[in-house]
Structures are given as C-alpha cells and as structure tokens.
XYZ file of C-alpha atoms in Angstrom:
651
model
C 0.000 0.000 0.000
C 1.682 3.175 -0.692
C 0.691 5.983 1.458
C 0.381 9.741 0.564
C 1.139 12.972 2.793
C -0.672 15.851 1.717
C 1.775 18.862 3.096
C 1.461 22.506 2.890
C 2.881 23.830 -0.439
C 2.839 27.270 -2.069
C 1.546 28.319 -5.660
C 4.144 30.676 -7.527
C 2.085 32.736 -9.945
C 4.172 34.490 -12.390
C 5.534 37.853 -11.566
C 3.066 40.130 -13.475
C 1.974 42.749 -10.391
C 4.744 43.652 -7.996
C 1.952 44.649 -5.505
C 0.960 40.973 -5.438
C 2.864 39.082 -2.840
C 4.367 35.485 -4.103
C 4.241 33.538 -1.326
C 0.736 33.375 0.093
C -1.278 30.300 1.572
C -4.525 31.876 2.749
C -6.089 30.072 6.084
C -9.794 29.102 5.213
C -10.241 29.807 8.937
C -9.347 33.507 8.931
C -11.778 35.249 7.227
C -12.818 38.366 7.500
C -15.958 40.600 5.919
C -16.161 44.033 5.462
C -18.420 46.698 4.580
C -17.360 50.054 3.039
C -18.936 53.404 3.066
C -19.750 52.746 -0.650
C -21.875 49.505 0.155
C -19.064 47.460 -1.310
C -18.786 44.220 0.516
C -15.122 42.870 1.142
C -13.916 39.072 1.841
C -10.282 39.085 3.217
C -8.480 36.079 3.737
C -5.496 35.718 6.546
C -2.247 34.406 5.536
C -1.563 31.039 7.445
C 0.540 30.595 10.381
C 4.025 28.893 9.930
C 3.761 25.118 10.203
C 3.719 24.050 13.834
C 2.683 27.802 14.780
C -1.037 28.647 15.824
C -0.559 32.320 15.987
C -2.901 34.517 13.432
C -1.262 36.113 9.929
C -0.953 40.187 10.302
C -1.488 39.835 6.678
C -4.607 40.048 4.589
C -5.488 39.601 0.874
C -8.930 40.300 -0.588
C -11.218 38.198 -2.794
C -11.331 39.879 -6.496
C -14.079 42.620 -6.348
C -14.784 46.286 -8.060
C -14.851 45.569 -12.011
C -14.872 48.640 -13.511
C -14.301 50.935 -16.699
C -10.650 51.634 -17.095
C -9.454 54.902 -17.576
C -6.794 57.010 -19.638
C -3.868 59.261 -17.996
C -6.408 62.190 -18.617
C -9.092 60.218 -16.555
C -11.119 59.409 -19.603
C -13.138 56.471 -19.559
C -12.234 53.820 -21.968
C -15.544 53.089 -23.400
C -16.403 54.371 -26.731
C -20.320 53.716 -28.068
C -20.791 55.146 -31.486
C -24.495 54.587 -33.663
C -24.211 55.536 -37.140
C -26.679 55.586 -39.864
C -27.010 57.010 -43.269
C -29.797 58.708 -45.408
C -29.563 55.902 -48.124
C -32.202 52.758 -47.467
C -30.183 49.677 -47.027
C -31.489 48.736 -50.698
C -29.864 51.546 -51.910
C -26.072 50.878 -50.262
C -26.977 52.760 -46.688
C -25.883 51.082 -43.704
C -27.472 51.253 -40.067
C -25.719 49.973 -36.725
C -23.489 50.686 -33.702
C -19.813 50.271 -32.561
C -18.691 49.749 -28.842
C -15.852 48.933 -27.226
C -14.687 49.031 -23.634
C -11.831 48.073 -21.280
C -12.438 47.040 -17.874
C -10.112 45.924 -14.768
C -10.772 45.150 -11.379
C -9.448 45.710 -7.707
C -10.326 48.558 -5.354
C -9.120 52.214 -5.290
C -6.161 53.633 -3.182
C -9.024 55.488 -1.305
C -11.372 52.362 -0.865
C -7.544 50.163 0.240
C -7.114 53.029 2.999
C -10.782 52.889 4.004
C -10.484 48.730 3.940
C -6.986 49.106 5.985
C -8.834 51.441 8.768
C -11.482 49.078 9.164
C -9.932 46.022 9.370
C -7.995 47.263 12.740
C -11.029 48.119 13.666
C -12.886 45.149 13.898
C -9.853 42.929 14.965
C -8.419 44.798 17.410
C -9.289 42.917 20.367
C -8.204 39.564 18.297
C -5.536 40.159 16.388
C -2.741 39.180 19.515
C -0.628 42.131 19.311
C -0.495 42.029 15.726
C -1.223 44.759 13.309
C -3.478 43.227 10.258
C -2.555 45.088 7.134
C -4.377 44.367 3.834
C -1.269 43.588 1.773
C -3.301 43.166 -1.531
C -6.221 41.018 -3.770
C -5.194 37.125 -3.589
C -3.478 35.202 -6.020
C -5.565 33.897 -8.898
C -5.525 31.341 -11.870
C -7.208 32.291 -14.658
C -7.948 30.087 -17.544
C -9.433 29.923 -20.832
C -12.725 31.313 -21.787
C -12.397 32.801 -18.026
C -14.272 35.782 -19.503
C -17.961 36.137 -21.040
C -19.917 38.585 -22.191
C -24.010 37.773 -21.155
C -26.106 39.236 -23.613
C -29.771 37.890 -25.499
C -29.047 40.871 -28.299
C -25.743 40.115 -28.910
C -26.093 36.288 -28.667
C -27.435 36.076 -32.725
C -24.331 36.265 -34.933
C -26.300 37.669 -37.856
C -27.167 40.875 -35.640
C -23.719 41.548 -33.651
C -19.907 40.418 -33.980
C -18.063 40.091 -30.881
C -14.415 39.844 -30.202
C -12.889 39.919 -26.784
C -9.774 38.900 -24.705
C -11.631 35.548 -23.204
C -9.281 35.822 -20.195
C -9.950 37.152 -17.315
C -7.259 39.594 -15.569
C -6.130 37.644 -12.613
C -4.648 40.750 -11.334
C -5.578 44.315 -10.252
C -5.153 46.827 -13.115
C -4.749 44.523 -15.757
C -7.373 45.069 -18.630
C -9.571 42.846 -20.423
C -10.682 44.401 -23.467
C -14.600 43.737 -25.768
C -15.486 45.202 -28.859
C -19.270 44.402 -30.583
C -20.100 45.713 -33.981
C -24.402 45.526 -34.044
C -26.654 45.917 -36.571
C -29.548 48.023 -36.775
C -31.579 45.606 -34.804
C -29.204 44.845 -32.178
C -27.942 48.616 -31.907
C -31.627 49.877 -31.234
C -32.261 47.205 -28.602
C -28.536 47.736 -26.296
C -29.698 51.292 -26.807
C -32.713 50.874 -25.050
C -31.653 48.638 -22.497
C -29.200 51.468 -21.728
C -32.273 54.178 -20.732
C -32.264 55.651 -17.131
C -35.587 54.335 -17.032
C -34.071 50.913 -17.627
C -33.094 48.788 -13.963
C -30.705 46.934 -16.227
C -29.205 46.451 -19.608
C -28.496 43.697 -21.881
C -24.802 43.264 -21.318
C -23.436 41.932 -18.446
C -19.887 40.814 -17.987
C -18.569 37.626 -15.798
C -15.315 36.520 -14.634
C -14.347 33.097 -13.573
C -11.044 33.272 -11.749
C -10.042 30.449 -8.808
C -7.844 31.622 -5.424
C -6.583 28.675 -3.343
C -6.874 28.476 0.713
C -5.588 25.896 3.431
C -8.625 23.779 4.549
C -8.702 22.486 8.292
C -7.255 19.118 8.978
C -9.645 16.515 9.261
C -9.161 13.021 11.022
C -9.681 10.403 8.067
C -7.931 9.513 5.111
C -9.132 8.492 1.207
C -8.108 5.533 -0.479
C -8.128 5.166 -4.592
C -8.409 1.623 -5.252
C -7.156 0.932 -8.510
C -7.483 -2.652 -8.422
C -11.361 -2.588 -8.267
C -11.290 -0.079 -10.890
C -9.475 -2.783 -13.231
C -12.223 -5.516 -12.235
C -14.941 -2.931 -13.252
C -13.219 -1.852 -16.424
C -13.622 -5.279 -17.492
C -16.631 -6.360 -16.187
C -18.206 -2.788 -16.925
C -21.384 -4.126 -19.825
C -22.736 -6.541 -15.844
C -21.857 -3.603 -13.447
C -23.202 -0.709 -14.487
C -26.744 -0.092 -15.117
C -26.877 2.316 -18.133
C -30.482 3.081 -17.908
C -29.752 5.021 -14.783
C -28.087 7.348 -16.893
C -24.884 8.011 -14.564
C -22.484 6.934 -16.815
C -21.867 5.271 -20.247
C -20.807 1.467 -20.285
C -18.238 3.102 -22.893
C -16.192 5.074 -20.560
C -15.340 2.680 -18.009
C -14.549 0.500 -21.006
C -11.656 2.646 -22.551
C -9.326 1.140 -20.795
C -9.671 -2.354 -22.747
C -10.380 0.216 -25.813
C -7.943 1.771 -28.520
C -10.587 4.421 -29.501
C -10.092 7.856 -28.214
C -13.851 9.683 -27.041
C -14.415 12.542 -25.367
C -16.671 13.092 -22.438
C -18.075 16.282 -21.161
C -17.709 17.722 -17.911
C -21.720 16.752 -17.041
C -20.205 12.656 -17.660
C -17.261 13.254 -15.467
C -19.680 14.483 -12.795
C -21.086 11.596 -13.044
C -18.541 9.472 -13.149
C -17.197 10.494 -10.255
C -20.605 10.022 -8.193
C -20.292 6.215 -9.270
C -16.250 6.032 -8.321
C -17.680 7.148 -4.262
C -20.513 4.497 -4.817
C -18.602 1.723 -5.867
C -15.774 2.603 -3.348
C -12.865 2.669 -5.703
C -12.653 6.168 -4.020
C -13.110 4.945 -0.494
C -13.806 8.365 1.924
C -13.336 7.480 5.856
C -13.505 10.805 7.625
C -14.507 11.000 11.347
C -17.039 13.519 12.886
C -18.742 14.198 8.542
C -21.719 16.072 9.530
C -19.505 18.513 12.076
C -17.254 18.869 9.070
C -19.696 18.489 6.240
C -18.821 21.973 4.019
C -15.146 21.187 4.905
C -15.054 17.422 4.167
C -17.493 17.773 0.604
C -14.463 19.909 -0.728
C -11.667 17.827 0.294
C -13.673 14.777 -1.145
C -14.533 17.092 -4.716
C -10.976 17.704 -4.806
C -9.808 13.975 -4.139
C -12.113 12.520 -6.941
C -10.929 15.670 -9.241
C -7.227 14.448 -9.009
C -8.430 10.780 -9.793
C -10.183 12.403 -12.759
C -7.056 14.011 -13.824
C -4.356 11.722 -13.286
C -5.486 9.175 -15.820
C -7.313 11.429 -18.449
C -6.048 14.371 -20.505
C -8.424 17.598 -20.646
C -8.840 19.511 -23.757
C -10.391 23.141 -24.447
C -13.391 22.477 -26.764
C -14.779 26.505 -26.592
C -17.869 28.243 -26.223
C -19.601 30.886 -28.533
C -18.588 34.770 -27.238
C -21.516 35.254 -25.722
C -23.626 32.783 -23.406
C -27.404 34.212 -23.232
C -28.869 31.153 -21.419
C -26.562 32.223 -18.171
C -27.865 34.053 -15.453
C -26.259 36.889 -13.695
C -27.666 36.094 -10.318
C -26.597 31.773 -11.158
C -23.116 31.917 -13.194
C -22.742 28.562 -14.583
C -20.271 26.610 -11.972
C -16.840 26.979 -13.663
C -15.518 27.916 -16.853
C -14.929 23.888 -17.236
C -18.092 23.704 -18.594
C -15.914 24.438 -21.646
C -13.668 21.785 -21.457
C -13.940 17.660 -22.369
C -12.004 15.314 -21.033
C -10.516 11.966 -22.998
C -9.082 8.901 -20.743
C -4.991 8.546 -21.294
C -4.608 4.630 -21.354
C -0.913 5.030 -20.351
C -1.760 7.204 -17.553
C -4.634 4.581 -16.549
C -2.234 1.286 -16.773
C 0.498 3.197 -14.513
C -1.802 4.369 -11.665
C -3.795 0.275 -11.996
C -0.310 -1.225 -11.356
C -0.024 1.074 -7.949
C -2.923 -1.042 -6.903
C -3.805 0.842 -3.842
C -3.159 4.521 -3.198
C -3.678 5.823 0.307
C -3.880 9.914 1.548
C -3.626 10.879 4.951
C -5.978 14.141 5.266
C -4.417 14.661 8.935
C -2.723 17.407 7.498
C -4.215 20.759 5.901
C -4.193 20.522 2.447
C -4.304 23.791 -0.361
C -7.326 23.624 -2.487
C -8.650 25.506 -5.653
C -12.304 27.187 -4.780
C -13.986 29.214 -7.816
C -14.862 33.276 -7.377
C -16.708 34.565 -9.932
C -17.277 38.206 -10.602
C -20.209 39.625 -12.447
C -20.682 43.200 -13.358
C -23.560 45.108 -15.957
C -23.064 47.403 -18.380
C -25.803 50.271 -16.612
C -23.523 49.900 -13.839
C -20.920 53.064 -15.546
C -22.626 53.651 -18.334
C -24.820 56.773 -16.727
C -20.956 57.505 -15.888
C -19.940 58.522 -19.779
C -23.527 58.875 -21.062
C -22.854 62.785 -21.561
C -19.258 62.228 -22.744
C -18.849 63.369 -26.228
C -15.272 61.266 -25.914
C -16.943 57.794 -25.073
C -20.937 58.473 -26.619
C -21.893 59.803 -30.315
C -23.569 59.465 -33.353
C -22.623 59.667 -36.864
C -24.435 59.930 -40.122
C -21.679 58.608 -42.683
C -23.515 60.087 -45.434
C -23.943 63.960 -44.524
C -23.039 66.338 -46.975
C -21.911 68.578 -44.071
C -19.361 65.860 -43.140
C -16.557 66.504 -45.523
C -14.146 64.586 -43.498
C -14.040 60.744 -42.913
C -12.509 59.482 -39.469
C -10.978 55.784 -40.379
C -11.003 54.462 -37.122
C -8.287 51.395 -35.831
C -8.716 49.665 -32.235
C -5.624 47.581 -30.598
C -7.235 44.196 -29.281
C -5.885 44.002 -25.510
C -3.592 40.753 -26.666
C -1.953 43.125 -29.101
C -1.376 45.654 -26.762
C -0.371 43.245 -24.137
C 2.577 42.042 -26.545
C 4.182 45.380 -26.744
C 5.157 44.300 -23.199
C 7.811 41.765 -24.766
C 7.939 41.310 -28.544
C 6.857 44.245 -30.229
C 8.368 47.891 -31.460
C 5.668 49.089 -32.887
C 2.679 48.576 -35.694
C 2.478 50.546 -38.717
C -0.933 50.471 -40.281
C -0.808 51.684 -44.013
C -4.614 53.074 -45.785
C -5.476 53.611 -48.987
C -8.393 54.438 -50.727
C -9.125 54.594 -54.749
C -10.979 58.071 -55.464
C -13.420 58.306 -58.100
C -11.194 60.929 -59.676
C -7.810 62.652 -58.681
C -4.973 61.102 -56.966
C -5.927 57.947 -54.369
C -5.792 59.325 -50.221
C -3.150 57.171 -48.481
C -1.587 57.747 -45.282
C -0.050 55.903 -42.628
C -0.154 55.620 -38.809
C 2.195 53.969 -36.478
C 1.562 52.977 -32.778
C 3.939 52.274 -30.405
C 4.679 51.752 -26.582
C 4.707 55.807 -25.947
C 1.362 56.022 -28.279
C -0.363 53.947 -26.104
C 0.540 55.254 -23.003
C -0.551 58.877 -24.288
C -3.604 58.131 -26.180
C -4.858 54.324 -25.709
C -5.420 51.745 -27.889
C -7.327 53.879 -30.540
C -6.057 55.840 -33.334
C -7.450 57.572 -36.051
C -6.326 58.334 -39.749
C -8.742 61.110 -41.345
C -10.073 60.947 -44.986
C -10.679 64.084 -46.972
C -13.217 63.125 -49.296
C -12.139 65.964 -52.358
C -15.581 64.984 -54.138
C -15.156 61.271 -54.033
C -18.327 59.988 -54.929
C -17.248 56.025 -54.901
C -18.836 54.029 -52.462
C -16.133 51.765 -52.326
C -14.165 51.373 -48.586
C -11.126 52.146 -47.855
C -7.982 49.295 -47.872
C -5.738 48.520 -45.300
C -2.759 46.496 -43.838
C -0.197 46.612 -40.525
C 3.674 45.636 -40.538
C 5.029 44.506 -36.902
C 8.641 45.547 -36.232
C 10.187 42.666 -33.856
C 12.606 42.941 -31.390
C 15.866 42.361 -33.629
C 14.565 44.661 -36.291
C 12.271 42.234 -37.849
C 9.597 43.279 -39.644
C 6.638 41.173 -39.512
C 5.001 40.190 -42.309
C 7.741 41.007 -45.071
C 4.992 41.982 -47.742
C 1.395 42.032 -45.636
C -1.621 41.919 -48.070
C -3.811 44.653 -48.190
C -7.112 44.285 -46.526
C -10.952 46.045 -47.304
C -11.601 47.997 -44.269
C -15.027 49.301 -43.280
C -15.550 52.761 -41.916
C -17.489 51.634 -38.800
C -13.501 51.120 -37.668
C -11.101 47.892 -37.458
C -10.017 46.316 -35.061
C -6.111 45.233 -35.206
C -5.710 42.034 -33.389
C -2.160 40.975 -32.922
C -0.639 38.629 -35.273
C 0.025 35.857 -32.436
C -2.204 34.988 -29.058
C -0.998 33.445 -26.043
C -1.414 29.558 -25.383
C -0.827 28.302 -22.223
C 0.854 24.806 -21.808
C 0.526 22.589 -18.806
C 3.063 19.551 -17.858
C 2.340 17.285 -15.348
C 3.738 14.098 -14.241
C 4.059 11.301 -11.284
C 7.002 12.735 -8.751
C 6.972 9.070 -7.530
C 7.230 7.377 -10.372
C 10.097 9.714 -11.665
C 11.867 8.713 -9.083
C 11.055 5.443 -9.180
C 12.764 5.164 -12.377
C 15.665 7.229 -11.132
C 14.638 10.383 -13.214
C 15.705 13.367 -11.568
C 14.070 15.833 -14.145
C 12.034 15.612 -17.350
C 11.627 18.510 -19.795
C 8.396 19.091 -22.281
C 10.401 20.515 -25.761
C 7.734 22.468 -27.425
C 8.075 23.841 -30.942
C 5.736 26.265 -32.848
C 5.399 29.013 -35.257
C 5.568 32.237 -34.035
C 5.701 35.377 -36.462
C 6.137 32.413 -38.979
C 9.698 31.289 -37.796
C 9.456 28.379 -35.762
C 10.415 28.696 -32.418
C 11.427 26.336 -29.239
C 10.500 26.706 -25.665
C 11.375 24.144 -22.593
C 8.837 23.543 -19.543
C 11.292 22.050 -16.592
C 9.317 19.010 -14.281
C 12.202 18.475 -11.195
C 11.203 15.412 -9.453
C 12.422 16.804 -6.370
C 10.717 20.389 -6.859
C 7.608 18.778 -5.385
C 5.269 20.224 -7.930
C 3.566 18.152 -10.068
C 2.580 20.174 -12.647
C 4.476 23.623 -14.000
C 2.867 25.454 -16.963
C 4.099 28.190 -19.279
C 2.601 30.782 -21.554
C 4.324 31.025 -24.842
C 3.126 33.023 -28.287
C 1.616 31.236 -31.595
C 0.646 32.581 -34.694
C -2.998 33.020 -34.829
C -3.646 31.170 -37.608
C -1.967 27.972 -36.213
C -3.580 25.383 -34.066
C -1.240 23.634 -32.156
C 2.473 22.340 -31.765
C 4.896 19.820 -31.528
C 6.481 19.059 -28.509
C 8.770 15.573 -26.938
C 9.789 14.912 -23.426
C 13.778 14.397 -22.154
C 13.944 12.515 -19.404
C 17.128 13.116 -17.446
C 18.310 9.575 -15.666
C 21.063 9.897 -12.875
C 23.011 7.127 -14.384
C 22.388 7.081 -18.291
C 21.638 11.103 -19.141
C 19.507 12.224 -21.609
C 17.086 10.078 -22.991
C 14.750 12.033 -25.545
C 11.641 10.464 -27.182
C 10.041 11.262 -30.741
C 8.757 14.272 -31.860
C 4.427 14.343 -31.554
C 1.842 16.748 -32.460
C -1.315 18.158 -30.320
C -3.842 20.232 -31.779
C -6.151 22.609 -29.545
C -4.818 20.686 -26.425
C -2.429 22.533 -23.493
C -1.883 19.657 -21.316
C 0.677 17.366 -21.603
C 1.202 14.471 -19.409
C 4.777 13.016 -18.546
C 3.686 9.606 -19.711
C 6.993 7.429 -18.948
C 7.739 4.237 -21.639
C 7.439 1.199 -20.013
C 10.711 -0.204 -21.741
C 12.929 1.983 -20.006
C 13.160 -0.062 -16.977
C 15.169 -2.141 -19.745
C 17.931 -0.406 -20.422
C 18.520 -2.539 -23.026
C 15.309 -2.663 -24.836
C 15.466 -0.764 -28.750
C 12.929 2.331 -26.912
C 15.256 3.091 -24.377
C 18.500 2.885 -26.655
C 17.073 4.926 -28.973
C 15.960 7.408 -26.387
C 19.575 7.265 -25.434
C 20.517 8.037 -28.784
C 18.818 10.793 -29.301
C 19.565 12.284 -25.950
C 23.133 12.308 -26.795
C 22.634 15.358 -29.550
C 20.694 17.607 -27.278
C 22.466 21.047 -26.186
C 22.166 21.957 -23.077
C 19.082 23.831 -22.204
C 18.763 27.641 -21.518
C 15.356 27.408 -20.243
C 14.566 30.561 -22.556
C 12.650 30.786 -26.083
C 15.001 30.445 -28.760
C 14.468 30.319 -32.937
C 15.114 27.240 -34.209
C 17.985 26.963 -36.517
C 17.825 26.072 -40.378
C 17.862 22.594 -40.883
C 17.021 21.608 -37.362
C 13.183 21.784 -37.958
C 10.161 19.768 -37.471
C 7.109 21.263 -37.757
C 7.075 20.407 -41.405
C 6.307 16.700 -40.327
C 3.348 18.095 -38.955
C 1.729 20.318 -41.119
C -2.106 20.438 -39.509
C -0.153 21.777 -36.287
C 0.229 25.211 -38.758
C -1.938 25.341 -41.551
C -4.430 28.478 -41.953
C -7.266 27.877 -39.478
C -10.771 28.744 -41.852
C -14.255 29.715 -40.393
C-alpha cells in the first residue's frame, strides 16, 4: 500500500503585479468581511501561520471585487459607443448599426484600500494578539481559458452583432480585459434601449471566472483510490453498471480495454465520479462528517478531481462569445463547462499497477475554490452617457461631413505584446478616389502612443468629391525585437468605416506539464523537460517547460506566443536519468490541447530494450538547455512533419 502525505505547499504565480505578494497560503479559517462606506462588501483572507505555529497572519489579501471601466492618464473612460446611420435605405447601399468597445479591470481604489486598511484594525483589534493586520493586496488567482464572457440575449445572434474579446480574465488588479461588438440596426436599437435611465438593467453583463486557493482544516480520516477494483470494473463494466440510470456510459469505463479515443463532457465526469464514491474505488473514511460536512465535501470534490485528472487528458473544446442562457444572479459553476475530457490509457495502466493509493488528510491541504465576478453594463454607463469622448452618433452620409474618421482599435492581446515582442505597428490606408490622386496615409503605434492616447487611433479621410462608395484598404507591418519586420509583404485588406479592429498577429497559449514525482523517481529520473516547438511570427520557435522530481510540484505550466492562424504544436519529453543522461523520445503533435502528461515508456526499466536505446541516442545530440525561447535553426526543424499543427485555421 503506498501511502500519501498531503503537506502545505505554495503556488508561484508568475511575476506580473509587484503589488501581489508570491508567497501566500490563505487560512480558510481567517476570514474576515467588510463593509465600506460605498456599500461594497469585502472578503479578506489571513495568511496562514508557519507550520507548527497557531498564531494569526498580520497579513490580509482580498477576494477579487470592483470591475470597472478603465481609464486614460487624462481620466477618460475607456468606453467608446458610437451609432451611425445614413440617409440611403439599405437597398440603396446605406448602412445602419453601432460600434462599442470598452476596457475594464478590477481591484479597489487607493481610497477604498485606505478605508479597507482602517477598518480592518477596527474590527480585529481585540483579536488580532498584538499584531497589526494590514491588507497587503487582492489574492493570487488562476485564470484560464474562456475565463471571460460577455451575457447578452441581443448580442447572442451572430447575424445581428460580432463580438471579439480577450476571453481571459485579468487575474490581477489593473490589468485590462478588453470587448469590442459591432451591431446591426436591430441589435444597436435594442442595447440602446436597455441602456435608458428608465431601464433597472441592460443587456450586457460581464462575468469573470477566476479560482484563489486556501488551506482547509485538517480533518481526522484519510481516502483511499483503489485501482485494483477499478481494473475488475473496467472489465466487467457491460454486468456492473446499469446504463439506464443514466450516470455513466458502459463506454467510458470500457476505454481502458479500448484503442478508440472519445471525449466526455464535464456533465459525464460528474457523473462518473458520483459512481467512483458508490462503488468505493474512491473509499472516503472521515470521522465527525456532519460537524465537518462543508469542509469534508471539498476535500472529497478535490480527491475525486485528481483521480479524474491523473489518468485522463483535458482539452479546451470553446464556447460561442456570448452565453445568453446564463444568469447573472446563477453563473454557470466553472468555466470547465468548456472543457472535455478523454481517458490517457498510459496514464490509466500506470496508476492500476499502484494497486492501492492511500492519503492521509491529517494534514491541511491547499485547495482551488472558484470566485466569480459579475458586473452590468448600466452599472458606468450613466458615468460617460454625456461624454462626447466615449458616446456619439454619426451619419456617414452627410453632406456637411466633408471629413471621414478611419477608425483602428488595438485588441488588448496586441497591446499586451508590446510588453515583450513588439516595437511598434504601422498600419498603411489607402483608398481609390473616383477621380484625382488615391488618399493614403499611414499611422504607427507604439509603446509611448499607447501610453498617451490608448489603444485607438485615427487616420482622417478628406473626401475631395469622391463619390465612390467603395471602402477604404488597409494592412499593418510589426517591427520585432531584432529589427524584424513582420510580415515582409502584408496583403492589403478592405476595411469598413465603422472602424477595425487590429488584433495581434500571435495569441498566447498556455501549456501545462504534469507528471508522477513518484514514479520519476522510481525510475531514477531526476528531471524531465516538455520541448515544445511552434510558429511564431512564422519562424518556428522552441521553448522548454522544466518538471524536477524533487521540486515537489507536479505540474508547471508556461505561456508562450503562436501565430494566430496555427492550431497547435509539436512538442517531446527528455527525461534526465542519474546514471544514463539524456534520454529524448520522438517528436508528436497536439492540436487545440495545453496539457501534456509526462507519460513514462514502459521499456525503459530495460535499459537494453530498442525504446530506451534509442531514447539514449537521441539524448546524446541535445544542447544543453537555456530554459529561454530560442528560434530554431535552419535545418534543425520539425514542424514540417506536422503540417495540420500550422496550416491556416478557416471559419
């Protein structure tokens, strides 16, 4: 029997905010609520005591809370609603509609921290042992994909309104997420209502799904994953399990004996894991249950979670942009919703040969709990209502209106990669005139632009008695770090003047690696690296993702950049063995999947089997890892074995 002990460990979230401290572990029994002057309601959580100590934290982090318009240097809004119309019937060329886009962030004001601050001495002044509490900042937070929706019933038809937006939520104060909607007529005249002062509430609400982690309480009892029972039902699984009942398929129990791969949704692996507790392969023995009930149903969600995950591989299947069947007032649960899940029959066979797995829940243990934030758009729009800046109309066709604004909006994942890999963006227009010379004119954005003026900027179009309805064309040029422009020769593109919105020419994927610390060291691995390759401003590029057996984290992920119109990589793991080095496996592709699981070859407890010499082999020619991206060297490739990993996604 091998026996598990669930110790405290920290999670290190990248280093994006330095007002974020890196090393909490929130105790789920210090928690603290608060009420400010504004009616804003406040959850603070206390960092734990050091192991072995049972004194109270001085320091306090607060759930995520506040979403709000984000403003410029000038204190502008960043919210920008514009209807236009023309005289022309739509039978006749006219067009009718609206444009709006907004940027919002999170996290409460230096005046709303001070008033937070002065009221948390307050109330635990007779309890906090000498200690002065200090609200130290918003706790750390994992945010995933499609962590960010837009709730709307107008919006929802994709004949009527086009949505883009960031579909990550900020996990940090400050940080932006960023929506832009172009509506028809229709849809235009319907937000517009819904936006009246008459109105209690408009047709565009906003939800983030973000997850913060605390230290449960210990509780007496332990849980036991029997693997060996699993194996009996996975081949017995058409006489043990009553399909008709509708928990679960006979077919998913039966992948294991199966070479197929199927999916199953989250809703299955809900159920699945109600049948693992009722056929005891997940045995739960916890003393004093009712005392401990809220306590003990988390700990036990959490247990049959990591069963879930440790022998199936979860892949992002994706919602549409908006979800009008959600509530407001009920969010769906998580953002997993969007995920399916696929059982790994190498995973599966290594945890069935452990037989029994035992884990002691004497000691606290750091779990994952959902916080979801959910804000509507009449919340600031009375706010910018009056604000010539952030609300007008336009009729595109008035005589009086010489002048043509040609309108270009950074997405927030463009602006975001200024950050790291980009100079600037040059955006070139031209436009045929029906007579005379054509208008052209260029506009370049940069890291100072943005600062200044924000994500939008403007070219204007003097219309010298054009009469052709014909739009305007357009392209952008990146210049890369290294003086790289990016692409060479970019095609031209047919604008329209309701504006564009640039979206950047890569988007960030995150990859996970996980893997068995036990079994690593079982088979005297002392480290195993994930090689991933994949295009990025069409070169293809190499990043590493380090797993140390003896880091005591089994699972490390990484966000690297992809061209958008790729789908996924190409990646192999290096093991590291303390007596025979490197040992590299082949080259595989995944498509739309982040996870990667340090699945382990069998034959290389042979070292003489052909898998592990060839591993060997191949380990032999590998340079030394810098840890950092690098561009892959001519000749050296291997995304060409691969080519669905890169070819141009259509819709």
């Amino acid at each position: 029997m091998k026996i598990h002990t669930i110790g405290l460990y920290l999670l290190i979230a990248a280093a994006i905010a330095p007002q974020i401290s890196r090393a909490q572990t929130l105790d789920y029994n210090n928690k603290v609520e608060i009420a400010l002057n504004d009616g804003l309601n406040i959850v603070l959580f206390g960092k734990a005591p050091a192991m072995g100590s049972t004194a109270m934290s001085g320091e306090y982090y607060y759930l995520p809370t506040n979403i709000r318009l984000s403003k410029r240097e000038d204190g502008v809004p960043k919210f920008l609603f514009i209807k236009y119309t023309t005289d022309a019937k739509e039978t006749n060329g006219g067009v009718q509609g609206a444009l709006m886009h907004f940027m919002m962030e999170w996290g409460l004001t230096a005046q709303q921290e001070q008033e937070l601050q002065s009221k948390l001495e307050q109330k635990l002044q007779s309890s906090a042992g000498g200690v002065r509490p200090v609200v130290k900042g918003p706790v750390e937070l994992e945010s995933g994909e499609n962590s960010f929706s837009i709730i709307s019933a107008s919006l929802s038809d994709e004949k009527s309104a086009k949505i883009m937006h960031t579909g990550r939520a900020p996990a940090f104060p400050g940080a932006t997420l960023a929506a832009s909607v172009k509506m028809d007529k229709y849809a235009a005249q319907l937000m517009s209502t819904t936006l009246e002062k008459t109105r209690s509430i408009s047709d565009l609400s906003l939800k983030l799904d973000l997850k913060y982690k605390l230290l449960t309480p210990s509780v007496q009892g332990r849980i036991t994953f029997d693997w060996s029972k699993l194996e009996q039902m996975t081949r017995s699984v058409k006489d043990e399990i009553d399909v008709e009942k509708k928990r679960v398929s006979s077919g998913f129990l039966g992948l294991w004996s199966s070479n197929q791969i199927q999916k199953i949704t989250r809703t299955q692996v809900d159920s699945l894991k109600k049948l693992l507790l009722e056929t005891k392969v997940v045995k739960v023995e916890i003393e004093k249950y009712q005392e401990n009930s809220a306590i003990a149903d988390k700990l036990i969600e959490h247990f049959t979670e990591m069963f879930i995950n440790s022998i199936a591989d979860r892949s992002s299947e994706g919602l549409p942009a908006t979800t009008p069947t959600e509530s407001a007032d009920e969010p769906v649960k998580d953002a997993d919703i969007r995920h399916s899940w696929s059982i790994n029959k190498s995973k599966l066979e290594s945890k069935i040969s452990k037989k029994i797995e035992t884990f002691d829940l004497a000691l606290r243990t750091t779990i994952s709990y959902p916080v979801t934030i959910v804000g509507n758009l009449s919340d600031w729009y009375n706010g910018v209502r009056h604000n010539q800046a952030c609300v007008a109309s336009v009729n595109l066709a008035d005589p009086f209106f010489q002048h043509r604004d040609i309108r270009f909006i950074l997405d927030l994942e463009a602006e975001q990669i200024f950050q790291q890999e980009v100079n600037y963006v040059t955006v070139y227009v031209r436009k045929t005139r029906s007579s005379g010379d054509p208008f052209t004119e260029d506009i370049t954005i940069d890291r100072d632009y943005l600062k200044k003026t924000g994500t939008q900027a403007s070219v204007t179009y003097a219309r010298n008695g054009d009469n052709s309805n014909d739009t305007y064309e357009y392209r952008m040029q990146w210049s890369l770090k290294g003086n790289i422009r990016y692409p060479e020769n970019p095609p031209w593109l047919r604008g329209e003047w309701q504006g564009v919105t640039l979206g950047a020419p890569v988007t960030p994927r995150t990859i996970e690696f996980e893997g068995d610390l036990e079994q690593l060291k079982l088979m005297q691995i002392s480290r195993a690296v994930l090689q991933v390759r994949y295009k990025k401003f069409g070169m293809e590029t190499e990043s590493e993702i380090p797993l140390s057996a003896a880091g005591g984290q089994p699972i490390v992920q990484k966000m690297i950049l992809v061209d958008r119109d790729t789908q996924g990589y190409a990646y192999r793991m290096v093991f590291t063995h303390k007596t025979e080095g490197k040992l590299a496996l082949d080259w595989s592709a995944k498509i739309n999947d982040g996870y990667v699981y340090a699945s382990i070859p069998e034959q290389f407890n042979d070292k003489t089997s052909a898998i592990f010499q060839k591993a060997a082999e191949a380990g032999k020619i590998i340079a030394a890892g810098t840890g950092s991206e690098k561009v892959v060297q001519k000749g050296t490739e291997v995304l060409e074995k691969f080519k669905d990993i890169y070819k141009v996604i259509t819709k």
